[in-house]
Amino acid sequence: MGLLYLGTPLTWDEAKLYADHVREHGIAQFLHTWDRVKDRWGDELLWGDEVEYLVVAFDDEEKNAKLSLRQTEILAKLSQVVGDLTDDDTPAFMTVPTFHPEYGRYMLESTPGSPYTGSIPDLLSVETNMHYRRTLARKHLKANEIPFTFTSFPRLGTHGVFTEPYFSPDDAKSSHSLFLPEEITNPHARFPTLTANIRSRRGSKVAINLPIFIDERTPRPFVDPTIPWQRSIYPEDPEAKNGAALIDHIYMDAMGFGMGCCCLQLTFQSCNVDEARRMYDALVPVGPIMLALTAASPAWRGYLADVDCRWNVIAGSVDDRTPEERGLKPSKDNYIIPKSRYDSVDLYIADDWTNKPEYNDAPVPYNEGIFQRLRNHGLDEVLAKHVAHLFIRDPLVIFSETINQDDTTSNDHFENIQSTNWQTLRFKPPPPNSPIGWRVEFRSMEVQMTDFENAAFAVFIVLLSRAILAFNLNFYIPISKVDQNMARAQRRDAARSGKFYFRKDVLPPGHTALTISPPSCSVSSSPAEGAPAKEKLLRNCFPAVPRPSYVEDGPIEDEYEEMTVEEIFTGKGSKFPGLLGVVEAYIDTLDVDEGDRLQISKYLDLVRRRAIGSLQTPATWIRNFVRSHPSYNRDSVVSQEINYDLMVAVDEIERGVRRVPELLPEDYTPANGYHSKPNSR
C-alpha cells in the first residue's frame, strides 16, 4: 500500500472533471523520470517481500472466529514499538520491520525494514524475517487476537456476526453492499472514496459471482437464502434480484470482498530499464502457474466455491468499467475494455528481438494521443503502448490539495493511474529523489498459512528470476494463452489436475544446455583448476543474447504446448528442463556451502512436492477440512463452528503444534528461535 495522503477527496462527479488533467500531467511526470534515468545502469539486486495478514479475534464461548476491526489502534501500537527498536534489537541479517495499513480494517501489511541484497545469508534470512514480523505483531495484539497469513476469510459477508465489534451492512454508505458494513473499510479517506467512486463510475455496484461447489446436499438450483433480496435502502439494492446474483453462484457486491484478501508479493530491482523489461516479460507466463501452485482460497461468504483462488474476486471487486466499456451498450466515444483494471498482464514490453509481435495477440485498447506523445519523445513502440494502455483508465481518487503538482519533482499523478492498474506484474519506474532503480513486482501468488511456505515461494521466485537472466531463458507464449492459463489456474485442484500452456524450448538459439552469460558486473570466487568461477552473490547485469545472424522462425503455435504443473516444474523433453531444473542449474553456479544448500533444498522441495501433487495446496487442505468436519452437512455451507475450528487449526499448524503431512513436510517447524506461543484465548 502506497503513501496515504491527508486531504480532501473528490467525489466521482468532481474527480472526473480532472481525469484528463491527471493523465496529461502523469505522462509529463513519467517523461521527466524517463529522461532522468533511462540510461541508468549497474544497480545491484535488491529485493523485498510484502506479506499481508488478517487479524482474527476468537470468542471461545460462542465458538466464533471474527475479524478484528482494530487496524488503526494496532498500527499505532506497532509504530510506537518499532520506532523504539534499533537494529541491535532484531535478529541477525535483518533490520527493524515496517507495518502498513491495507484496505480492510482487519488487515495488516508487513515488509522488511530494508531490502534484501543478493547475498546467500540474506536469501536464507527471509523465513526468519517473516516469522519475526508475525511474532512482533502477535505480541502486541489482544490476548484473543491472532494475525493470520490467510488469503480470504471464509465468513466475510455472512449473515450473522463476523466482525469484532459487530456492525450492520445497512449503513454501507460507500459500497451500498448487502453484506459488508461501512466499518469493514480502512477509515482513511482514500479507501471509502475509492469504493464509492468505483461504484459511481461503473453505474452500479460491482457484481462478483463464483460457482458454488456442488456437494451431496447442496440445493439445486442453488438460490442463496442469505441474500436480503427485498432490502430497500440504497438505489442499487434491487440489482441482486434483477440478475446481478446468478443462480448456482456465490454472489458478492463490494470492493471489500476482493481488496480484503491477503497475498504475497515480491519486488526486484534491476540493473537497468532493459533488464527490468526482460524480467517483466519472462515472469508473465509464470504468474498463472504460481497462482495455481499457491491456491489458498476455496471458501467465500460462508460457502465452499468451485474455485481455489482469489483472482477473479479481486478483479470483479474493482471493476469500474461502464456498461459501454464492457460492451454491454453501444458507444461511439468509449473504448471497449476487455478486462478489469485488476487482471492479468495485457502486453509484453521488452524491446528485444525475442519478443515477437505475434506474442501480443490480445486486443489492447490504448490512448492514441498519449501513445503518440510518448513516441514523439523517443520511447519505443512497445513501451509507449504499455503506458498508453495503462492510461486509458481514469484516476479514481483525487485529493483537492494535490491537483496541481510540480511535474519535475512529483510523480503522484503518474502513480495515481499506474498504481491502480493492478496486474499480475507491475513495471515500476524509479521514484523521484530516490536511489531506487527500475523494478519489477510479481503479484499473482496467494499468501500461505506459514512463514516457511511464504519464504519457500519467495526464495524460489528470486532464484528463478536470476536463472532467467543468467541463462537468457525464453518463456514467451502468446498473451491470449497466458489469459487462458489465468482462468485455468483458478479452477478447483488446478495444480494437480489442470494443464497449462507453456513454452517447449526455453534455451537460447543454438544452445542445447544451460550455460551462464559472462559476468558484466559480479563478485566471484576464485575458480578451481579448469572450473568456471562461482558467484558469491545473486546479481543483476546479465547481458542479453544478441540476435543470431540467422533465426529459423516457424509457426508460433509450434513453440508451446499444454503441460501439467508437474511437467512445468520438473521438465519435459530435452529442451525444457523445468522451472526447478533451471533453478537447480543456477544454484550450481553459486558459491554456496553445504548447510546453506540444504536449507535452499528444503524450500525447493516444498515447491517440487506441491508441483508433483504429493503435498496439497492450502485450498485443497481447507476444502477437505471443511468437508470432513463433524458438523458439515454436505451442503457447501461453512458454518460459524466450522470456521472457528478451521482458524484454530490453522493457528496450530503455523505454530508447529499440529502436524499435517498432507500439507507440509513432516519435519516442518517454525523459523529458528521464534516459535510463537498460543495467545491466551
XYZ file of C-alpha atoms in Angstrom:
681
model
C 0.000 0.000 0.000
C 1.440 3.343 -1.056
C 1.566 6.701 0.650
C -1.762 7.782 2.130
C -2.473 11.495 1.802
C -4.276 13.576 4.336
C -6.566 15.745 2.283
C -9.987 16.309 0.791
C -11.026 13.543 -1.638
C -13.233 14.430 -4.590
C -16.469 12.618 -5.346
C -16.644 10.916 -8.717
C -18.657 13.759 -10.246
C -15.911 16.142 -9.129
C -12.961 13.867 -9.887
C -13.940 13.041 -13.469
C -13.548 16.712 -14.384
C -9.832 16.375 -13.630
C -9.240 12.989 -15.303
C -7.566 14.470 -18.385
C -5.546 16.820 -16.194
C -4.188 13.873 -14.181
C -3.415 11.915 -17.351
C -1.663 14.846 -19.013
C 0.497 15.629 -16.020
C 1.012 11.959 -15.162
C 2.633 11.462 -18.556
C 4.702 14.626 -18.082
C 5.940 13.196 -14.789
C 6.752 9.849 -16.401
C 8.692 11.532 -19.197
C 10.662 13.598 -16.710
C 11.569 10.348 -14.919
C 12.391 8.696 -18.234
C 14.762 11.454 -19.258
C 16.448 11.350 -15.868
C 17.011 7.582 -15.542
C 16.552 5.899 -18.924
C 20.320 5.426 -19.215
C 20.868 4.442 -15.596
C 22.859 1.198 -15.401
C 24.511 -1.028 -12.824
C 22.025 -1.195 -9.952
C 22.585 -4.240 -7.760
C 19.921 -6.794 -6.946
C 17.821 -5.531 -4.069
C 14.502 -7.179 -3.403
C 11.762 -7.466 -0.842
C 8.519 -9.164 0.088
C 5.133 -7.860 1.187
C 3.105 -10.149 3.451
C -0.498 -9.381 4.391
C -2.355 -10.602 7.465
C -5.925 -10.946 8.684
C -6.306 -10.201 12.401
C -8.851 -12.602 13.865
C -10.487 -12.308 17.291
C -11.623 -15.564 18.928
C -14.760 -15.916 21.016
C -14.314 -19.336 22.593
C -17.687 -19.328 24.341
C -19.661 -18.746 21.145
C -17.140 -20.686 19.038
C -16.829 -17.755 16.678
C -13.709 -16.524 14.886
C -14.305 -12.906 13.874
C -12.343 -10.247 12.023
C -10.908 -7.685 14.429
C -11.545 -4.144 13.214
C -8.759 -2.594 15.297
C -6.295 -1.854 12.486
C -5.828 1.806 13.440
C -5.149 1.000 17.083
C -2.902 -1.957 16.236
C -0.811 0.006 13.752
C -0.417 2.899 16.176
C 0.921 0.460 18.780
C 3.233 -1.289 16.294
C 4.503 2.052 15.003
C 5.418 3.005 18.552
C 7.054 -0.364 19.197
C 9.159 -0.457 16.029
C 10.030 3.209 16.498
C 11.665 2.283 19.802
C 13.562 -0.687 18.331
C 17.072 -0.495 16.925
C 18.793 -2.921 14.586
C 20.583 -4.292 17.665
C 17.175 -5.455 18.953
C 16.439 -7.559 15.864
C 17.764 -10.984 14.821
C 20.862 -11.224 12.652
C 20.625 -10.217 8.989
C 17.551 -8.058 9.429
C 16.566 -4.511 10.231
C 13.584 -3.130 12.103
C 10.489 -4.148 10.073
C 7.664 -1.892 8.970
C 3.906 -2.366 9.163
C 1.425 -0.688 6.862
C -2.358 -0.243 6.592
C -4.377 -2.085 3.983
C -7.906 -1.800 2.581
C -9.616 -3.948 5.204
C -9.785 -2.545 8.724
C -8.872 -6.055 9.890
C -5.707 -6.247 7.767
C -2.020 -5.535 8.291
C 0.818 -5.498 5.781
C 4.443 -6.078 6.728
C 7.698 -5.571 4.851
C 11.358 -5.970 5.816
C 12.847 -2.802 7.265
C 15.329 -2.665 4.388
C 15.645 -4.613 1.134
C 17.346 -7.975 0.923
C 20.572 -7.996 -1.063
C 21.809 -10.772 -3.325
C 23.805 -12.450 -0.561
C 23.081 -16.044 0.399
C 22.665 -15.096 4.094
C 20.003 -12.559 3.070
C 18.247 -15.173 0.938
C 18.168 -17.557 3.871
C 17.006 -14.884 6.320
C 13.618 -14.476 4.628
C 11.755 -17.050 6.713
C 13.172 -15.760 9.991
C 12.387 -12.208 8.909
C 8.784 -13.111 8.109
C 8.398 -15.007 11.361
C 9.895 -12.158 13.377
C 7.356 -9.761 11.857
C 4.489 -12.121 12.626
C 5.723 -12.629 16.191
C 6.167 -8.893 16.726
C 2.615 -8.223 15.553
C 1.173 -11.081 17.589
C 2.943 -9.923 20.736
C 1.134 -6.591 20.650
C -2.392 -7.804 19.918
C -5.076 -8.590 22.476
C -4.901 -11.984 24.136
C -7.706 -13.354 21.948
C -6.361 -11.924 18.653
C -4.072 -13.672 16.164
C -2.544 -12.455 12.870
C -3.115 -14.985 10.088
C -1.478 -15.177 6.688
C -4.724 -16.413 5.166
C -5.933 -15.352 1.732
C -9.680 -14.931 2.238
C -11.727 -15.058 5.423
C -14.368 -17.756 4.770
C -17.255 -15.967 6.500
C -16.665 -12.386 5.347
C -20.113 -11.034 4.441
C -22.190 -13.817 6.010
C -25.497 -13.363 7.787
C -24.587 -13.015 11.447
C -21.611 -11.752 13.425
C -18.295 -11.985 11.566
C -16.539 -8.847 12.882
C -15.469 -7.643 16.297
C -17.205 -5.354 17.046
C -20.359 -6.061 15.047
C -21.749 -3.503 12.577
C -24.749 -3.669 10.281
C -24.384 -3.524 6.487
C -27.436 -1.250 6.345
C -25.108 1.747 6.751
C -22.676 0.787 3.949
C -22.665 4.302 2.550
C -19.619 3.911 0.254
C -20.258 0.422 -1.168
C -24.058 0.100 -0.670
C -23.302 -3.570 -0.037
C -25.984 -6.012 1.071
C -23.358 -7.852 3.120
C -20.432 -5.689 4.282
C -20.705 -2.838 6.782
C -19.013 0.502 6.153
C -16.735 -0.191 9.104
C -15.033 -3.079 7.300
C -13.065 -0.482 5.318
C -9.943 1.361 6.431
C -11.241 4.759 7.612
C -8.607 6.761 5.715
C -10.441 8.892 3.154
C -8.730 7.139 0.233
C -10.474 3.815 0.800
C -14.168 4.707 1.137
C -13.676 7.219 -1.692
C -12.137 4.541 -3.897
C -15.052 2.249 -3.068
C -17.721 4.859 -3.767
C -16.068 6.176 -6.942
C -15.750 2.703 -8.465
C -19.483 2.198 -7.892
C -20.343 5.656 -9.241
C -18.152 5.387 -12.326
C -19.427 1.899 -13.128
C -23.053 2.974 -12.768
C -23.873 0.052 -10.469
C -22.407 -1.987 -7.688
C -19.688 -4.429 -8.620
C -21.016 -7.945 -9.235
C -18.852 -10.931 -8.341
C -20.196 -14.449 -8.880
C -18.239 -17.590 -8.043
C -19.678 -21.013 -8.937
C -20.697 -22.804 -5.777
C -19.155 -26.177 -5.007
C -21.931 -28.723 -5.501
C -21.921 -31.260 -2.696
C -24.355 -34.098 -1.943
C -26.977 -31.889 -0.250
C -26.360 -28.559 -1.937
C -29.785 -27.342 -3.125
C -30.254 -27.478 -6.895
C -30.702 -24.965 -8.254
C -28.836 -23.051 -5.581
C -30.623 -19.777 -4.767
C -28.810 -18.199 -1.848
C -31.256 -17.816 1.057
C -28.875 -15.463 2.913
C -29.136 -12.655 0.341
C -31.509 -9.934 1.606
C -33.397 -9.945 -1.673
C -36.047 -7.445 -0.564
C -33.833 -4.836 1.109
C -34.721 -1.298 0.005
C -32.238 1.177 1.456
C -29.997 2.126 -1.472
C -30.882 2.582 -5.156
C -28.749 -0.438 -6.099
C -30.476 -2.848 -3.691
C -32.703 -4.421 -6.394
C -29.665 -5.349 -8.523
C -29.290 -8.761 -6.876
C -32.825 -9.914 -7.705
C -32.694 -8.233 -11.111
C -29.933 -10.533 -12.334
C -26.677 -9.472 -10.685
C -26.802 -12.512 -8.384
C -26.526 -15.641 -10.529
C -28.167 -18.958 -9.747
C -25.737 -21.665 -8.532
C -23.207 -18.985 -7.611
C -21.899 -17.182 -4.538
C -22.769 -13.515 -5.048
C -20.635 -10.654 -3.702
C -21.230 -6.979 -4.295
C -18.449 -4.842 -2.817
C -14.807 -3.903 -3.167
C -14.102 -5.304 0.296
C -14.577 -8.892 -0.851
C -11.564 -8.563 -3.162
C -9.353 -5.926 -1.624
C -9.975 -7.576 1.736
C -7.911 -10.566 0.560
C -4.282 -11.203 1.515
C -1.422 -12.091 -0.813
C 2.351 -12.468 -1.064
C 4.144 -10.042 -3.391
C 7.807 -9.679 -4.345
C 9.667 -6.729 -5.876
C 13.094 -6.881 -7.569
C 15.419 -4.047 -8.527
C 17.009 -4.499 -11.943
C 20.342 -3.480 -13.426
C 18.683 -1.077 -15.872
C 15.436 -0.447 -17.690
C 16.093 -3.058 -20.398
C 16.779 -5.801 -17.875
C 13.629 -4.848 -15.960
C 11.597 -5.154 -19.146
C 13.083 -8.566 -19.964
C 12.440 -9.769 -16.401
C 8.849 -8.497 -16.535
C 8.170 -10.385 -19.759
C 9.778 -13.607 -18.570
C 7.664 -13.712 -15.422
C 4.362 -13.002 -17.207
C 3.805 -16.679 -18.207
C 4.957 -17.789 -14.748
C 2.248 -15.767 -12.970
C -0.716 -18.114 -13.609
C 1.347 -21.184 -12.740
C 2.341 -19.729 -9.380
C -1.265 -18.741 -8.728
C -2.325 -22.363 -9.190
C 0.523 -23.696 -7.056
C -0.231 -21.320 -4.169
C -4.042 -21.639 -4.380
C -5.451 -20.906 -0.928
C -8.990 -19.515 -1.090
C -11.831 -22.013 -1.679
C -14.421 -20.508 0.714
C -16.334 -17.247 0.271
C -19.204 -15.633 2.168
C -19.867 -18.787 4.167
C -19.866 -21.242 1.255
C -17.410 -23.536 -0.497
C -16.790 -22.332 -4.037
C -15.872 -24.440 -7.047
C -12.689 -22.377 -7.467
C -9.487 -22.289 -5.426
C -8.142 -18.751 -5.911
C -8.903 -15.094 -5.184
C -8.020 -13.549 -8.538
C -11.415 -13.153 -10.203
C -12.912 -11.933 -6.940
C -10.460 -9.045 -6.763
C -10.792 -8.362 -10.478
C -14.549 -8.073 -10.085
C -14.323 -6.072 -6.877
C -12.615 -3.072 -8.544
C -14.163 -3.365 -11.997
C -15.104 0.262 -12.626
C -15.810 -0.169 -16.344
C -19.008 1.422 -17.583
C -21.593 -0.658 -19.496
C -20.205 0.863 -22.703
C -16.625 -0.107 -21.819
C -17.809 -3.631 -21.022
C -19.503 -3.813 -24.423
C -22.996 -4.079 -22.908
C -24.187 -0.836 -24.504
C -23.215 0.716 -27.831
C -20.940 3.758 -27.708
C -19.020 5.730 -30.300
C -16.841 7.560 -27.805
C -15.671 4.860 -25.377
C -13.156 2.070 -25.687
C -14.378 -1.457 -25.235
C -12.039 -2.580 -22.455
C -11.774 -6.379 -22.264
C -10.591 -6.594 -18.634
C -10.973 -5.049 -15.221
C -8.182 -2.753 -14.082
C -7.185 -5.635 -11.777
C -6.309 -8.536 -14.038
C -3.533 -10.336 -15.847
C -0.899 -8.525 -17.904
C -2.048 -7.367 -21.346
C 1.272 -6.698 -23.103
C 4.833 -7.921 -23.173
C 7.096 -4.858 -23.013
C 10.710 -5.871 -23.754
C 12.412 -4.098 -26.658
C 14.142 -7.322 -27.613
C 14.277 -9.485 -30.721
C 12.881 -12.450 -28.777
C 9.651 -10.517 -28.115
C 7.864 -11.211 -31.390
C 4.840 -9.047 -32.262
C 2.758 -12.225 -32.554
C 3.019 -12.792 -28.798
C 0.988 -9.648 -28.090
C -2.073 -11.166 -29.728
C -4.847 -9.979 -27.374
C -6.920 -6.844 -28.078
C -5.345 -3.965 -26.163
C -7.020 -0.554 -26.336
C -4.691 2.364 -25.704
C -4.849 6.145 -25.591
C -3.667 7.131 -29.060
C -2.856 10.714 -28.101
C -0.661 9.595 -25.213
C 0.913 6.904 -27.374
C 1.915 9.471 -29.982
C 3.203 11.855 -27.326
C 5.443 9.117 -25.925
C 6.659 8.104 -29.389
C 7.448 11.714 -30.243
C 9.512 11.876 -27.069
C 11.621 8.935 -28.224
C 10.076 5.921 -26.492
C 9.981 2.708 -28.488
C 6.614 1.480 -29.702
C 6.284 -1.406 -27.235
C 6.830 0.613 -24.059
C 4.811 3.550 -25.384
C 1.861 1.247 -25.987
C 2.183 -0.237 -22.485
C 1.998 3.177 -20.816
C -0.737 4.425 -23.171
C -2.745 1.293 -22.342
C -2.495 1.926 -18.601
C -3.661 5.480 -19.203
C -6.999 4.530 -20.748
C -8.123 4.286 -17.109
C -9.477 7.200 -15.138
C -7.936 8.255 -11.829
C -10.311 7.057 -9.123
C -9.177 9.065 -6.101
C -8.062 12.685 -6.382
C -7.372 14.922 -3.407
C -8.124 18.582 -3.992
C -4.811 19.548 -2.398
C -2.791 17.513 -4.948
C -4.415 18.586 -8.209
C -1.613 20.992 -9.128
C 1.871 19.495 -8.871
C 5.411 20.220 -9.998
C 5.916 17.609 -12.700
C 9.692 17.764 -12.310
C 9.684 16.753 -8.639
C 6.485 14.709 -8.210
C 5.171 11.503 -9.754
C 1.861 11.423 -7.860
C -0.349 11.873 -10.936
C 1.552 9.115 -12.752
C 1.253 6.799 -9.746
C -2.438 7.653 -9.366
C -3.082 5.674 -12.549
C -0.077 3.323 -12.553
C -0.789 2.032 -9.045
C -4.486 1.405 -9.731
C -3.689 -0.831 -12.682
C -3.342 -3.965 -10.560
C -1.920 -6.674 -12.839
C -0.012 -9.916 -12.292
C 3.237 -7.994 -12.854
C 3.970 -4.310 -12.369
C 6.772 -2.457 -14.163
C 7.924 0.261 -11.764
C 9.996 3.300 -12.780
C 12.356 4.801 -10.192
C 10.633 7.289 -7.868
C 11.865 10.903 -7.890
C 14.610 11.966 -5.484
C 15.424 8.382 -4.601
C 18.338 5.964 -5.074
C 15.860 3.224 -6.058
C 16.212 1.850 -9.590
C 13.930 0.189 -12.161
C 11.874 -2.550 -10.535
C 9.523 -5.426 -11.313
C 6.794 -6.533 -8.912
C 5.488 -10.123 -9.008
C 1.876 -10.108 -7.780
C -0.019 -13.306 -8.571
C 0.707 -15.562 -5.575
C -1.727 -16.296 -2.755
C -0.369 -15.926 0.758
C 0.330 -19.212 2.564
C -0.532 -20.235 6.114
C 3.068 -20.485 7.356
C 6.189 -18.396 7.043
C 8.026 -21.489 5.812
C 5.749 -21.731 2.777
C 5.837 -18.000 2.067
C 9.625 -17.990 2.345
C 9.878 -21.058 0.095
C 7.943 -19.384 -2.699
C 9.812 -16.104 -2.247
C 13.175 -17.893 -2.428
C 12.037 -19.898 -5.452
C 10.910 -16.829 -7.398
C 14.054 -14.815 -6.684
C 16.222 -17.762 -7.758
C 14.092 -18.297 -10.856
C 14.438 -14.617 -11.742
C 18.235 -14.926 -11.605
C 18.205 -18.163 -13.613
C 16.125 -16.489 -16.319
C 18.685 -13.700 -16.662
C 21.791 -15.855 -16.218
C 20.773 -18.411 -18.851
C 18.873 -15.964 -21.095
C 15.783 -18.134 -20.961
C 12.832 -17.501 -23.255
C 9.392 -18.152 -21.736
C 7.320 -16.285 -24.348
C 3.922 -17.653 -25.302
C 1.032 -15.613 -26.739
C -0.676 -13.337 -24.212
C -4.004 -14.955 -25.130
C -2.630 -18.256 -23.802
C -1.481 -16.550 -20.604
C -5.056 -15.299 -20.192
C -6.374 -18.821 -20.654
C -3.867 -20.056 -18.102
C -5.122 -17.470 -15.585
C -8.645 -18.826 -15.944
C -7.447 -22.425 -15.623
C -5.268 -21.619 -12.590
C -8.315 -20.707 -10.507
C -10.191 -23.945 -11.088
C -10.577 -26.407 -8.275
C -7.469 -28.592 -7.883
C -5.780 -26.931 -10.876
C -2.270 -27.612 -9.551
C -2.871 -31.343 -9.534
C -5.293 -31.935 -12.385
C -5.001 -28.907 -14.676
C -2.998 -28.302 -17.830
C -1.375 -25.036 -18.853
C 0.216 -23.659 -21.986
C 3.982 -23.337 -21.651
C 6.935 -22.925 -23.959
C 8.605 -26.139 -25.146
C 12.123 -24.809 -25.789
C 13.297 -22.156 -23.347
C 17.016 -22.202 -24.238
C 18.677 -19.505 -26.375
C 19.089 -20.327 -30.090
C 21.834 -22.864 -30.716
C 22.057 -23.933 -27.064
C 21.405 -27.496 -26.004
C 22.298 -26.977 -22.339
C 22.055 -24.286 -19.680
C 25.127 -22.036 -19.882
C 25.543 -18.822 -17.956
C 26.191 -15.450 -19.567
C 29.655 -13.964 -18.977
C 29.554 -11.603 -15.993
C 29.435 -7.893 -16.668
C 29.234 -6.892 -13.003
C 29.744 -9.563 -10.385
C 31.602 -10.761 -7.338
C 33.164 -14.172 -7.920
C 35.235 -16.628 -6.000
C 38.466 -17.928 -7.417
C 37.773 -20.800 -9.794
C 39.178 -24.195 -9.182
C 41.563 -25.556 -11.783
C 39.633 -25.871 -15.034
C 36.300 -24.876 -13.474
C 34.395 -21.618 -14.006
C 34.276 -19.082 -11.200
C 31.338 -19.388 -8.850
C 29.302 -16.347 -7.920
C 29.113 -15.275 -4.279
C 26.026 -13.138 -4.866
C 22.752 -13.342 -6.714
C 23.206 -10.475 -9.107
C 21.894 -8.288 -11.892
C 23.510 -7.113 -15.131
C 23.488 -10.253 -17.248
C 23.911 -9.317 -20.928
C 21.082 -10.177 -23.294
C 21.675 -12.614 -26.132
C 22.193 -10.749 -29.421
C 20.059 -11.758 -32.354
C 21.805 -14.514 -34.349
C 22.595 -13.838 -37.976
C 20.031 -16.454 -38.913
C 16.900 -17.341 -36.965
C 14.586 -20.043 -38.231
C 11.109 -18.870 -37.285
C 8.350 -21.439 -37.507
C 4.686 -21.018 -36.585
C 4.123 -19.527 -33.122
C 1.765 -22.409 -32.381
C 4.701 -24.848 -32.551
C 6.550 -23.046 -29.759
C 4.271 -24.083 -26.894
C 2.069 -26.942 -25.742
C -0.145 -27.919 -22.852
C 1.724 -29.259 -19.847
C 0.824 -30.384 -16.363
C 2.137 -28.378 -13.425
C 4.462 -31.290 -12.676
C 5.920 -31.090 -16.185
C 6.313 -27.302 -15.981
C 8.332 -27.639 -12.781
C 10.237 -30.879 -13.338
C 10.716 -30.768 -17.103
C 9.505 -32.261 -20.345
C 11.647 -33.291 -23.291
C 15.272 -32.434 -23.979
C 14.782 -28.670 -24.400
C 12.731 -27.913 -21.310
C 14.423 -28.810 -18.014
C 11.524 -27.424 -15.973
C 11.464 -24.400 -13.690
C 13.070 -26.342 -10.862
C 15.683 -27.662 -13.258
C 16.806 -24.197 -14.294
C 16.830 -23.042 -10.670
C 18.977 -26.020 -9.612
C 21.346 -25.360 -12.524
C 21.624 -21.721 -11.460
C 22.371 -22.691 -7.837
C 25.228 -24.819 -9.197
C 26.846 -21.577 -10.431
C 26.814 -20.089 -6.919
C 29.367 -20.394 -4.144
C 27.024 -21.976 -1.580
C 28.199 -24.056 1.349
C 26.643 -27.403 2.176
C 24.448 -26.157 5.029
C 23.009 -23.278 3.007
C 22.393 -25.555 0.035
C 20.489 -27.920 2.315
C 18.210 -25.117 3.522
C 17.570 -23.923 -0.038
C 16.779 -27.524 -0.973
C 14.127 -27.675 1.751
C 12.364 -24.701 0.173
C 12.651 -26.102 -3.332
C 11.418 -29.480 -2.118
C 8.185 -27.857 -0.920
C 7.722 -26.341 -4.386
C 8.532 -29.678 -6.030
C 6.158 -31.669 -3.839
C 3.344 -29.209 -4.482
C 4.038 -29.471 -8.216
C 4.031 -33.266 -8.313
C 0.982 -33.449 -6.056
C 2.470 -35.199 -3.010
C 1.637 -32.106 -0.922
C -1.753 -30.429 -1.140
C -2.331 -26.773 -1.879
C -3.815 -24.807 1.028
C -7.071 -24.591 -0.952
C -7.361 -28.368 -1.160
C -6.485 -28.763 2.513
C -9.075 -26.139 3.576
C -11.771 -27.724 1.406
C -11.035 -31.149 2.827
C -11.041 -29.790 6.396
C -14.473 -28.255 5.898
C -15.922 -31.343 4.220
C -14.589 -33.698 6.901
C -15.770 -31.559 9.838
C -18.293 -33.412 12.059
C -20.868 -30.628 11.771
C -20.618 -30.233 7.979
C -23.928 -31.105 6.353
C -22.617 -31.807 2.819
C -24.454 -28.679 1.685
C -21.498 -26.378 0.816
C -22.058 -24.252 3.948
C -19.062 -23.158 6.049
C -20.785 -22.626 9.377
C -19.623 -20.447 12.257
C -18.432 -23.537 14.146
C -16.549 -24.954 11.159
C -14.876 -21.612 10.526
C -13.869 -21.336 14.196
C -12.320 -24.803 14.206
C -10.608 -24.091 10.876
C -8.929 -20.943 12.189
C -7.887 -22.735 15.380
C -6.343 -25.489 13.248
C -4.510 -23.008 11.003
C -3.047 -21.289 14.063
C -1.868 -24.635 15.392
C -0.323 -25.505 12.030
C 1.548 -22.197 11.892
C 2.896 -22.708 15.409
C 4.047 -26.215 14.580
C 1.868 -27.962 17.161
C -0.486 -29.608 14.650
C 1.103 -31.972 12.146
C -0.393 -32.027 8.661
C 1.865 -34.217 6.478
C -0.552 -33.841 3.574
C 0.153 -30.071 3.560
C 3.678 -29.585 4.958
C 6.863 -31.667 5.157
C 6.992 -33.984 8.153
C 9.912 -32.058 9.681
C 8.242 -28.626 9.497
C 8.910 -26.355 12.466
C 8.515 -22.566 12.687
C 11.565 -20.419 11.971
C 14.533 -20.898 14.296
C 14.197 -19.232 17.651
C 10.867 -17.534 17.017
C 8.344 -20.203 17.897
C 5.076 -18.404 18.600
C 3.252 -19.227 21.785
C -0.526 -19.537 21.649
C -2.430 -16.452 22.682
C -4.482 -16.946 25.816
C -7.933 -17.343 24.354
